[in-house]
C-alpha angles and dihedrals in degrees: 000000000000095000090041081065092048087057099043090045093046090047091050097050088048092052079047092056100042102044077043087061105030078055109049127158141187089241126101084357110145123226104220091217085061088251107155117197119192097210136053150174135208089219104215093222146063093353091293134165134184124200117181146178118201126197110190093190102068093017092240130159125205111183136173111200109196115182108184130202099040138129138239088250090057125095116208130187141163136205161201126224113203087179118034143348101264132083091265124090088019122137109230142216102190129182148180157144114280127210091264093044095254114127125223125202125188151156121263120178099218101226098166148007089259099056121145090210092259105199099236136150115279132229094258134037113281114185129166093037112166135122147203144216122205136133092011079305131137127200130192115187120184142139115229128207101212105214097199119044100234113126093206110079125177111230141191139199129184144167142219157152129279137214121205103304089338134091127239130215116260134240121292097217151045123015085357106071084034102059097098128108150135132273134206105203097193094040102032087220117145146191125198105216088180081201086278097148092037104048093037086054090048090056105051085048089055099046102030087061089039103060091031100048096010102050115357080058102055095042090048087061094046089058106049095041091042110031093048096069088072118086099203085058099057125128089010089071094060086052090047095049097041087048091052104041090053090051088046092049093046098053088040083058099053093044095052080058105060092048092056081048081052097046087045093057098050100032088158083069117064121177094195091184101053093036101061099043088055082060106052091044085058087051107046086038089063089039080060094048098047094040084061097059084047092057120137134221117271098247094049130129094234095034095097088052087049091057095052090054094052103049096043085047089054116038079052098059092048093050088054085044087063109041088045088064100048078048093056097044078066098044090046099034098212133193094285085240086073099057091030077053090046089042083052096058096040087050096046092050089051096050081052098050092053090045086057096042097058092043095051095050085048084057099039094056094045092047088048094053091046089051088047091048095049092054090050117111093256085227088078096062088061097253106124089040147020085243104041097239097086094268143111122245109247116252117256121235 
């Protein structure tokens, strides 16, 4: 009986001290180096805490990031974001273990999607940076100069691997591209964005300019230089181009909107590249538009100069298209099923177009000898004589 109680009494102290540690919390935690912050927050995400002392008079933020159940081949950082709710444009503190067990702890200003985590000076006065690593725990101590006097900052933490002395990106998915939210510094009080609006926003610009000038266009130019050579398919083909041209330009539209909404919300990150192309795509699309209603009538005098516009026009725009997505796959760094999916589709459109090519000129330059033989005298196919010139072979003797 007795040692039926020591079981039950051992089993009970181990649940304690997992449910204890499965269920931790800011509060009542002890800095070993005897530091005391009157202020915390259960981050939501990636086993994060932030204790905090704020001082409104001279505007001064004293924090303490722990992120718990870590490794010494892991990198952690957390942030804070003067412009916007996302990770660029944040202003970082970043640490980690490095190859000889030091750590180093440093400062890293956060300018794209793609960043390597450059040590480099913030937009506002960091002083007292340093970390620790003990217990799977890691510590980030700083005191931060807040250069605008609101009491509410956007901030940011993260995790990733690390190789060698260099940081790795992080993961693209789950609580890592979640772990963003706002602070109230007076109140405490907190709420977790996860990136929601941003990344939501992100994606419908990706996909709406993907499928309009990644996919719709160059539908749109298969059909009306193949479909065309038909003759059971005149005049459906011009219906079927026009209609799909104008999809394609509306959602592109719409597409090259939300990414100005996009550019508008982070000005301190500007892709130039991508930008510009976007532009010029929106430019060169309306020309197309406007060139339509411009067209003229087959038999006239300008229409084979007309022609020339529009395809060059087009088959530029489609060639840009292209290239700005692939563009944006590297801005947005995407699970890699999502640009192999997009390469697919453009493979499989260019197989076709060389499938089609090849079988219309078949049918060109058949069309082109029956109409040739048609217009030949019928006396030079031997009809009207043995040898083809309307007369008779002599007879031999």
């Amino acid at each position: 009986m007795a040692r039926m109680l020591e079981l039950v009494l051992s089993l009970s102290i181990l649940m304690s001290m997992i449910f204890s540690s499965t269920a931790q919390s800011c509060k009542g935690y002890a800095f070993s180096s005897n530091k005391i912050f009157r202020a915390c927050n259960d981050l939501p995400y990636l086993n994060s805490y932030l204790h905090w002392n704020y001082d409104s008079s001279s505007n001064k933020l004293q924090i303490a990031y722990r992120h718990t159940g870590i490794t010494s081949s892991r990198w952690v950082s957390w942030a804070i974001n003067p412009t916007s709710t996302g990770m660029a444009g944040s202003q970082a503190l970043v640490a980690f273990q490095q190859t000889d067990g030091t750590m180093r702890a440093y400062t890293s200003p956060i300018s794209s999607y793609q960043t390597s985590l450059q040590e480099g000076k913030l937009s506002f006065d960091v002083s007292d940076l340093s970390a620790t690593l003990a217990n799977n725990e890691i510590i980030i101590f700083a005191t931060i100069g807040l250069s605008n006097t609101s009491t509410t900052v956007n901030q940011v933490w993260q995790d990733g691997a690390v190789s060698g002395d260099a940081t790795q990106v992080h993961a693209t998915s789950g609580a890592n591209v979640q772990s963003m939210g706002t602070l109230n510094l007076l109140s405490g009080e907190s709420s977790s964005t996860g990136g929601n609006d941003r990344i939501r926003k992100r994606n419908i610009h990706g996909v709406l300019n993907a499928v309009s000038w990644g996919i719709l266009l160059p539908i749109g130019a298969l059909i009306a230089r193949y479909l065309k050579v038909f003759k059971s398919a005149d005049p459906s083909w011009f219906y079927l181009h026009v209609s799909c041209q104008s999809i394609a330009y509306i959602v592109g539209v719409a597409g090259w909107g939300t990414g100005l909404k996009l550019g508008s919300e982070s000005a301190s990150i500007q892709y130039d590249a991508h930008r510009t192309i976007g532009i010029i795509l929106f430019c060169l699309g309306t020309l197309q538009v406007f060139a339509l209603l411009l067209r003229p009538k087959p038999d006239h005098k300008y229409r084979f100069y007309w022609n020339i516009y529009h395809h060059l026009v087009g088959y530029s725009v489609i060639i840009l298209s292209i290239i700005n997505i692939f563009k944006g796959f590297n801005i947005l760094n995407p699970d890699k099923k999502w640009k192999n999916a997009y390469i697919g589709v453009i493979a499989a459109l260019a197989l076709n177009a060389v499938w089609f090519e090849g079988y219309t000129w078949y049918l060109v330059v058949k069309r082109k000898r029956s109409e040739i033989a048609g217009k030949m005298p019928r006396g030079m196919n031997g009809s009207n004589g043995v040898n083809g010139f309307g007369g008779r072979q002599h007879q031999g003797v």
